[in-house]
Amino acid sequence: MKHLHTTCLRPLTMAALLSLGLGASAQAQELPGQGVRVTPIKSSIAEETFQTLLVSRALEKLGYDVADIKETEYATGFVAIANGDATFMAVNWKPLHDDFYKNAGGDAKFYREGTYVTNSLQGYLIDKKTADAHGINNLEQLKKPEIAKLFDTNGDGKADLTGCNPGWGCEAVIEHHLKAYELAGSVTHNQGSYSALIADTIARYKQGQPVLYYTWTPYWVSGVLKPGSDVVWLQVPFTALPGEQAKVETKLADGSNYGFPVNTQHIVANKQFAQQNPAAAKLFALMQLPIADVNAQNLRMQEGENSAAQVARHVDGWIAANQATFDGWIEQAKAAAKKP
């Protein structure tokens, strides 16, 4: 009987083991990204790592093999995604990047569904002390030599504007504004490394000197130089935008005009990749990130928590604090992969 008992059990045990093996295999196959390589890219703005890494984390949960984030400027990045040399960018500003998008192939080359971040603002600001003392509220006033000279940092009589890196979408808009508002003769658009230039601008502000700069939200600058108390936004005399944005109106409902439309940010991906990977496509369309969360994380970076490990912890912390939302994205993305 003992022998019979053992003999009877042996095939059952083997079947159970086989079943377990098949179960594990089936479970592995349930992840739609299995064996698929993904290459994320971003610009040289360090603060874009947070938004990008959050998308990478979600893709990893779907089984994708996600490479480290590659850094390139926007124009090159759009071309890389269009050609399939990169997979996605998580910080596509609309309409600011519309020329990059169109020039690299537009809807024929890119997948862009859903809105990742809303209410992204841009514009020109000066310190409140100078604004109040001289009644400055419009960029056009810098045509006056006596006003321009207030923001002169190198003694040439022209206002020094802390502006955009070469190759950024805002560079084209600022250059267009300087011509449209006839400011090229009285304003110098200082370009280079924005992070270095804005650090110098903040240092001048802290020394009590007038400052003139461009910035955007979400970003940490407006957490340090607070609009309304430390600095004020400047309006522009009329709407003037280049290229694909030419027909976009920047005047707000209340009549104010800050020169830039309110932008939305999107995850833009290679269209062929999205078509072949419905789970990833669904994820890109679903993900949403509150602008306040981006601002808060960016400020933490500016205050010193800016190492790769610290930013990764910020991402993990956001996921933990929004676990139900994050898990919902993953489940809906998995479901999209199973649809015939």
PDB file of C-alpha atoms in Angstrom, residues 103-316:
ATOM      1  CA  ASN A 103       8.584  69.938 -38.669  1.00  0.00           C
ATOM      2  CA  ALA A 104       9.384  66.419 -37.456  1.00  0.00           C
ATOM      3  CA  GLY A 105       6.321  64.864 -39.105  1.00  0.00           C
ATOM      4  CA  GLY A 106       3.256  65.871 -37.079  1.00  0.00           C
ATOM      5  CA  ASP A 107       0.359  63.474 -36.559  1.00  0.00           C
ATOM      6  CA  ALA A 108       1.746  61.059 -39.183  1.00  0.00           C
ATOM      7  CA  LYS A 109       4.775  60.363 -36.982  1.00  0.00           C
ATOM      8  CA  PHE A 110       3.570  61.029 -33.447  1.00  0.00           C
ATOM      9  CA  TYR A 111       1.025  59.652 -31.000  1.00  0.00           C
ATOM     10  CA  ARG A 112      -0.295  62.314 -28.613  1.00  0.00           C
ATOM     11  CA  GLU A 113      -3.485  61.567 -26.697  1.00  0.00           C
ATOM     12  CA  GLY A 114      -4.575  62.899 -23.324  1.00  0.00           C
ATOM     13  CA  THR A 115      -3.150  65.795 -21.312  1.00  0.00           C
ATOM     14  CA  TYR A 116      -0.406  65.147 -18.763  1.00  0.00           C
ATOM     15  CA  VAL A 117      -0.183  68.606 -17.117  1.00  0.00           C
ATOM     16  CA  THR A 118      -2.570  71.553 -17.508  1.00  0.00           C
ATOM     17  CA  ASN A 119      -2.328  75.320 -16.959  1.00  0.00           C
ATOM     18  CA  SER A 120       1.358  75.786 -17.814  1.00  0.00           C
ATOM     19  CA  LEU A 121       2.123  79.513 -17.891  1.00  0.00           C
ATOM     20  CA  GLN A 122       5.007  81.574 -19.282  1.00  0.00           C
ATOM     21  CA  GLY A 123       5.935  85.184 -19.452  1.00  0.00           C
ATOM     22  CA  TYR A 124       8.111  88.128 -18.451  1.00  0.00           C
ATOM     23  CA  LEU A 125       8.554  89.406 -14.915  1.00  0.00           C
ATOM     24  CA  ILE A 126      10.321  92.256 -13.134  1.00  0.00           C
ATOM     25  CA  ASP A 127      10.873  92.971  -9.462  1.00  0.00           C
ATOM     26  CA  LYS A 128       7.886  94.600  -7.765  1.00  0.00           C
ATOM     27  CA  LYS A 129       9.958  97.397  -6.216  1.00  0.00           C
ATOM     28  CA  THR A 130      11.037  98.732  -9.632  1.00  0.00           C
ATOM     29  CA  ALA A 131       7.584  98.133 -11.130  1.00  0.00           C
ATOM     30  CA  ASP A 132       5.913 100.195  -8.407  1.00  0.00           C
ATOM     31  CA  ALA A 133       8.525 102.956  -8.391  1.00  0.00           C
ATOM     32  CA  HIS A 134       8.357 103.553 -12.158  1.00  0.00           C
ATOM     33  CA  GLY A 135       4.816 102.407 -13.010  1.00  0.00           C
ATOM     34  CA  ILE A 136       5.986  99.554 -15.231  1.00  0.00           C
ATOM     35  CA  ASN A 137       3.392  96.973 -16.200  1.00  0.00           C
ATOM     36  CA  ASN A 138       3.981  96.364 -19.928  1.00  0.00           C
ATOM     37  CA  LEU A 139       6.968  94.997 -21.831  1.00  0.00           C
ATOM     38  CA  GLU A 140       6.535  97.752 -24.437  1.00  0.00           C
ATOM     39  CA  GLN A 141       7.655 100.364 -21.872  1.00  0.00           C
ATOM     40  CA  LEU A 142      11.203  99.015 -22.286  1.00  0.00           C
ATOM     41  CA  LYS A 143      11.342 100.978 -25.567  1.00  0.00           C
ATOM     42  CA  LYS A 144      11.972 104.051 -23.417  1.00  0.00           C
ATOM     43  CA  PRO A 145      15.736 104.405 -22.819  1.00  0.00           C
ATOM     44  CA  GLU A 146      15.233 105.536 -19.209  1.00  0.00           C
ATOM     45  CA  ILE A 147      13.175 102.400 -18.443  1.00  0.00           C
ATOM     46  CA  ALA A 148      15.497 100.023 -20.313  1.00  0.00           C
ATOM     47  CA  LYS A 149      18.501 101.443 -18.456  1.00  0.00           C
ATOM     48  CA  LEU A 150      17.015 100.362 -15.108  1.00  0.00           C
ATOM     49  CA  PHE A 151      17.622  96.703 -16.087  1.00  0.00           C
ATOM     50  CA  ASP A 152      21.073  97.237 -17.623  1.00  0.00           C
ATOM     51  CA  THR A 153      23.602  94.913 -15.973  1.00  0.00           C
ATOM     52  CA  ASN A 154      26.655  95.537 -18.202  1.00  0.00           C
ATOM     53  CA  GLY A 155      26.588  99.285 -18.818  1.00  0.00           C
ATOM     54  CA  ASP A 156      25.557  99.292 -22.500  1.00  0.00           C
ATOM     55  CA  GLY A 157      22.309 101.150 -21.814  1.00  0.00           C
ATOM     56  CA  LYS A 158      20.103  98.229 -22.877  1.00  0.00           C
ATOM     57  CA  ALA A 159      17.868  96.160 -20.616  1.00  0.00           C
ATOM     58  CA  ASP A 160      19.231  92.672 -19.936  1.00  0.00           C
ATOM     59  CA  LEU A 161      16.537  90.013 -20.192  1.00  0.00           C
ATOM     60  CA  THR A 162      17.261  86.616 -18.685  1.00  0.00           C
ATOM     61  CA  GLY A 163      15.910  84.491 -21.505  1.00  0.00           C
ATOM     62  CA  CYS A 164      15.850  81.021 -23.031  1.00  0.00           C
ATOM     63  CA  ASN A 165      18.421  78.439 -23.995  1.00  0.00           C
ATOM     64  CA  PRO A 166      19.105  78.289 -27.736  1.00  0.00           C
ATOM     65  CA  GLY A 167      16.853  75.606 -29.207  1.00  0.00           C
ATOM     66  CA  TRP A 168      14.015  75.949 -26.719  1.00  0.00           C
ATOM     67  CA  GLY A 169      10.532  76.801 -27.954  1.00  0.00           C
ATOM     68  CA  CYS A 170      10.480  79.988 -25.890  1.00  0.00           C
ATOM     69  CA  GLU A 171      13.593  81.276 -27.685  1.00  0.00           C
ATOM     70  CA  ALA A 172      11.652  81.714 -30.933  1.00  0.00           C
ATOM     71  CA  VAL A 173       8.782  83.469 -29.151  1.00  0.00           C
ATOM     72  CA  ILE A 174      11.042  85.894 -27.286  1.00  0.00           C
ATOM     73  CA  GLU A 175      12.964  86.776 -30.455  1.00  0.00           C
ATOM     74  CA  HIS A 176       9.643  87.310 -32.255  1.00  0.00           C
ATOM     75  CA  HIS A 177       8.378  89.532 -29.440  1.00  0.00           C
ATOM     76  CA  LEU A 178      11.497  91.723 -29.475  1.00  0.00           C
ATOM     77  CA  LYS A 179      10.944  92.427 -33.177  1.00  0.00           C
ATOM     78  CA  ALA A 180       7.134  92.763 -33.033  1.00  0.00           C
ATOM     79  CA  TYR A 181       7.259  95.203 -30.096  1.00  0.00           C
ATOM     80  CA  GLU A 182      10.305  97.065 -31.537  1.00  0.00           C
ATOM     81  CA  LEU A 183      12.491  96.232 -28.548  1.00  0.00           C
ATOM     82  CA  ALA A 184      15.565  94.840 -30.314  1.00  0.00           C
ATOM     83  CA  GLY A 185      17.345  98.169 -29.932  1.00  0.00           C
ATOM     84  CA  SER A 186      16.669  98.488 -26.200  1.00  0.00           C
ATOM     85  CA  VAL A 187      16.596  94.912 -24.862  1.00  0.00           C
ATOM     86  CA  THR A 188      19.315  92.236 -24.936  1.00  0.00           C
ATOM     87  CA  HIS A 189      18.078  88.643 -24.862  1.00  0.00           C
ATOM     88  CA  ASN A 190      20.672  86.931 -22.674  1.00  0.00           C
ATOM     89  CA  GLN A 191      20.962  83.244 -23.543  1.00  0.00           C
ATOM     90  CA  GLY A 192      23.032  80.333 -22.335  1.00  0.00           C
ATOM     91  CA  SER A 193      22.364  77.936 -19.494  1.00  0.00           C
ATOM     92  CA  TYR A 194      19.010  79.070 -18.077  1.00  0.00           C
ATOM     93  CA  SER A 195      19.743  77.575 -14.647  1.00  0.00           C
ATOM     94  CA  ALA A 196      22.975  79.587 -14.391  1.00  0.00           C
ATOM     95  CA  LEU A 197      21.394  82.775 -15.732  1.00  0.00           C
ATOM     96  CA  ILE A 198      18.383  82.621 -13.405  1.00  0.00           C
ATOM     97  CA  ALA A 199      20.641  81.897 -10.421  1.00  0.00           C
ATOM     98  CA  ASP A 200      22.523  85.112 -11.225  1.00  0.00           C
ATOM     99  CA  THR A 201      19.193  86.962 -11.635  1.00  0.00           C
ATOM    100  CA  ILE A 202      17.994  85.782  -8.207  1.00  0.00           C
ATOM    101  CA  ALA A 203      21.311  86.836  -6.665  1.00  0.00           C
ATOM    102  CA  ARG A 204      20.870  90.339  -8.129  1.00  0.00           C
ATOM    103  CA  TYR A 205      17.312  90.488  -6.782  1.00  0.00           C
ATOM    104  CA  LYS A 206      18.568  89.577  -3.295  1.00  0.00           C
ATOM    105  CA  GLN A 207      21.080  92.427  -3.535  1.00  0.00           C
ATOM    106  CA  GLY A 208      18.192  94.825  -4.171  1.00  0.00           C
ATOM    107  CA  GLN A 209      18.895  95.316  -7.880  1.00  0.00           C
ATOM    108  CA  PRO A 210      16.199  95.455 -10.580  1.00  0.00           C
ATOM    109  CA  VAL A 211      15.644  92.211 -12.490  1.00  0.00           C
ATOM    110  CA  LEU A 212      13.957  91.336 -15.800  1.00  0.00           C
ATOM    111  CA  TYR A 213      13.478  87.700 -16.739  1.00  0.00           C
ATOM    112  CA  TYR A 214      11.421  85.093 -18.555  1.00  0.00           C
ATOM    113  CA  THR A 215      10.148  82.008 -16.747  1.00  0.00           C
ATOM    114  CA  TRP A 216       7.453  79.367 -16.843  1.00  0.00           C
ATOM    115  CA  THR A 217       5.334  77.188 -14.597  1.00  0.00           C
ATOM    116  CA  PRO A 218       5.560  74.476 -13.477  1.00  0.00           C
ATOM    117  CA  TYR A 219       9.072  75.374 -12.346  1.00  0.00           C
ATOM    118  CA  TRP A 220      10.731  76.345  -9.090  1.00  0.00           C
ATOM    119  CA  VAL A 221      11.553  79.982  -9.908  1.00  0.00           C
ATOM    120  CA  SER A 222       8.095  81.283  -8.963  1.00  0.00           C
ATOM    121  CA  GLY A 223       8.455  79.545  -5.594  1.00  0.00           C
ATOM    122  CA  VAL A 224      11.550  81.659  -4.879  1.00  0.00           C
ATOM    123  CA  LEU A 225      10.565  84.930  -6.594  1.00  0.00           C
ATOM    124  CA  LYS A 226       6.860  84.965  -5.792  1.00  0.00           C
ATOM    125  CA  PRO A 227       4.616  86.786  -8.290  1.00  0.00           C
ATOM    126  CA  GLY A 228       2.540  89.451  -6.558  1.00  0.00           C
ATOM    127  CA  SER A 229       4.853  89.955  -3.593  1.00  0.00           C
ATOM    128  CA  ASP A 230       8.439  89.812  -4.931  1.00  0.00           C
ATOM    129  CA  VAL A 231       7.890  90.236  -8.661  1.00  0.00           C
ATOM    130  CA  VAL A 232       5.116  91.105 -11.129  1.00  0.00           C
ATOM    131  CA  TRP A 233       4.161  89.723 -14.552  1.00  0.00           C
ATOM    132  CA  LEU A 234       4.473  92.155 -17.463  1.00  0.00           C
ATOM    133  CA  GLN A 235       1.776  92.365 -20.094  1.00  0.00           C
ATOM    134  CA  VAL A 236       2.452  92.870 -23.807  1.00  0.00           C
ATOM    135  CA  PRO A 237       0.805  95.430 -26.128  1.00  0.00           C
ATOM    136  CA  PHE A 238      -0.753  92.823 -28.463  1.00  0.00           C
ATOM    137  CA  THR A 239      -0.605  89.164 -29.439  1.00  0.00           C
ATOM    138  CA  ALA A 240       2.404  88.225 -31.598  1.00  0.00           C
ATOM    139  CA  LEU A 241       3.508  84.604 -32.011  1.00  0.00           C
ATOM    140  CA  PRO A 242       5.688  82.911 -34.641  1.00  0.00           C
ATOM    141  CA  GLY A 243       5.179  79.919 -36.930  1.00  0.00           C
ATOM    142  CA  GLU A 244       2.494  77.391 -36.074  1.00  0.00           C
ATOM    143  CA  GLN A 245       1.326  79.546 -33.139  1.00  0.00           C
ATOM    144  CA  ALA A 246       0.660  82.606 -35.319  1.00  0.00           C
ATOM    145  CA  LYS A 247      -3.132  82.244 -35.106  1.00  0.00           C
ATOM    146  CA  VAL A 248      -3.202  81.562 -31.361  1.00  0.00           C
ATOM    147  CA  GLU A 249      -4.647  84.400 -29.271  1.00  0.00           C
ATOM    148  CA  THR A 250      -2.830  85.219 -26.025  1.00  0.00           C
ATOM    149  CA  LYS A 251      -5.311  87.790 -24.704  1.00  0.00           C
ATOM    150  CA  LEU A 252      -7.212  86.423 -21.705  1.00  0.00           C
ATOM    151  CA  ALA A 253     -10.940  86.770 -21.028  1.00  0.00           C
ATOM    152  CA  ASP A 254     -10.338  89.725 -18.693  1.00  0.00           C
ATOM    153  CA  GLY A 255      -8.439  91.590 -21.428  1.00  0.00           C
ATOM    154  CA  SER A 256      -4.969  91.072 -19.965  1.00  0.00           C
ATOM    155  CA  ASN A 257      -2.243  89.779 -22.292  1.00  0.00           C
ATOM    156  CA  TYR A 258       1.016  88.229 -21.089  1.00  0.00           C
ATOM    157  CA  GLY A 259       2.339  87.330 -24.540  1.00  0.00           C
ATOM    158  CA  PHE A 260       2.090  83.549 -24.252  1.00  0.00           C
ATOM    159  CA  PRO A 261      -0.975  81.305 -24.410  1.00  0.00           C
ATOM    160  CA  VAL A 262      -1.761  79.022 -21.497  1.00  0.00           C
ATOM    161  CA  ASN A 263      -0.098  75.732 -22.492  1.00  0.00           C
ATOM    162  CA  THR A 264      -0.855  72.097 -21.804  1.00  0.00           C
ATOM    163  CA  GLN A 265       1.827  69.434 -21.525  1.00  0.00           C
ATOM    164  CA  HIS A 266       1.556  66.056 -23.214  1.00  0.00           C
ATOM    165  CA  ILE A 267       3.352  62.740 -23.494  1.00  0.00           C
ATOM    166  CA  VAL A 268       4.349  62.455 -27.159  1.00  0.00           C
ATOM    167  CA  ALA A 269       5.438  59.068 -28.504  1.00  0.00           C
ATOM    168  CA  ASN A 270       6.519  57.391 -31.708  1.00  0.00           C
ATOM    169  CA  LYS A 271       3.286  56.567 -33.562  1.00  0.00           C
ATOM    170  CA  GLN A 272       4.386  53.129 -34.761  1.00  0.00           C
ATOM    171  CA  PHE A 273       5.378  52.163 -31.210  1.00  0.00           C
ATOM    172  CA  ALA A 274       1.976  53.305 -29.916  1.00  0.00           C
ATOM    173  CA  GLN A 275       0.138  51.317 -32.581  1.00  0.00           C
ATOM    174  CA  GLN A 276       2.112  48.178 -31.734  1.00  0.00           C
ATOM    175  CA  ASN A 277       1.798  48.714 -27.976  1.00  0.00           C
ATOM    176  CA  PRO A 278      -1.820  49.504 -27.054  1.00  0.00           C
ATOM    177  CA  ALA A 279      -1.037  49.197 -23.322  1.00  0.00           C
ATOM    178  CA  ALA A 280       1.618  51.912 -23.487  1.00  0.00           C
ATOM    179  CA  ALA A 281      -0.606  54.043 -25.730  1.00  0.00           C
ATOM    180  CA  LYS A 282      -3.453  53.791 -23.217  1.00  0.00           C
ATOM    181  CA  LEU A 283      -1.087  54.677 -20.373  1.00  0.00           C
ATOM    182  CA  PHE A 284       0.172  57.784 -22.194  1.00  0.00           C
ATOM    183  CA  ALA A 285      -3.438  58.899 -22.745  1.00  0.00           C
ATOM    184  CA  LEU A 286      -4.447  58.295 -19.117  1.00  0.00           C
ATOM    185  CA  MET A 287      -1.623  59.788 -17.065  1.00  0.00           C
ATOM    186  CA  GLN A 288      -2.287  63.147 -15.422  1.00  0.00           C
ATOM    187  CA  LEU A 289      -0.047  65.042 -13.023  1.00  0.00           C
ATOM    188  CA  PRO A 290      -1.280  68.044 -10.971  1.00  0.00           C
ATOM    189  CA  ILE A 291       0.785  71.152 -11.720  1.00  0.00           C
ATOM    190  CA  ALA A 292       1.051  71.863  -7.966  1.00  0.00           C
ATOM    191  CA  ASP A 293       2.820  68.517  -7.502  1.00  0.00           C
ATOM    192  CA  VAL A 294       5.331  69.363 -10.234  1.00  0.00           C
ATOM    193  CA  ASN A 295       5.992  72.799  -8.719  1.00  0.00           C
ATOM    194  CA  ALA A 296       6.498  71.290  -5.260  1.00  0.00           C
ATOM    195  CA  GLN A 297       8.944  68.647  -6.520  1.00  0.00           C
ATOM    196  CA  ASN A 298      10.861  71.190  -8.616  1.00  0.00           C
ATOM    197  CA  LEU A 299      11.252  73.430  -5.575  1.00  0.00           C
ATOM    198  CA  ARG A 300      12.653  70.505  -3.562  1.00  0.00           C
ATOM    199  CA  MET A 301      15.270  70.063  -6.283  1.00  0.00           C
ATOM    200  CA  GLN A 302      16.176  73.743  -6.170  1.00  0.00           C
ATOM    201  CA  GLU A 303      16.553  73.526  -2.398  1.00  0.00           C
ATOM    202  CA  GLY A 304      19.145  70.770  -2.739  1.00  0.00           C
ATOM    203  CA  GLU A 305      17.322  67.472  -3.231  1.00  0.00           C
ATOM    204  CA  ASN A 306      18.540  67.147  -6.795  1.00  0.00           C
ATOM    205  CA  SER A 307      20.590  63.943  -7.018  1.00  0.00           C
ATOM    206  CA  ALA A 308      19.343  61.087  -9.204  1.00  0.00           C
ATOM    207  CA  ALA A 309      18.604  59.025  -6.083  1.00  0.00           C
ATOM    208  CA  GLN A 310      16.648  61.869  -4.461  1.00  0.00           C
ATOM    209  CA  VAL A 311      14.554  62.524  -7.574  1.00  0.00           C
ATOM    210  CA  ALA A 312      13.847  58.789  -7.805  1.00  0.00           C
ATOM    211  CA  ARG A 313      12.636  58.932  -4.185  1.00  0.00           C
ATOM    212  CA  HIS A 314      10.367  61.858  -5.071  1.00  0.00           C
ATOM    213  CA  VAL A 315       8.814  59.739  -7.828  1.00  0.00           C
ATOM    214  CA  ASP A 316       8.386  56.745  -5.516  1.00  0.00           C
TER     215      ASP A 316
END
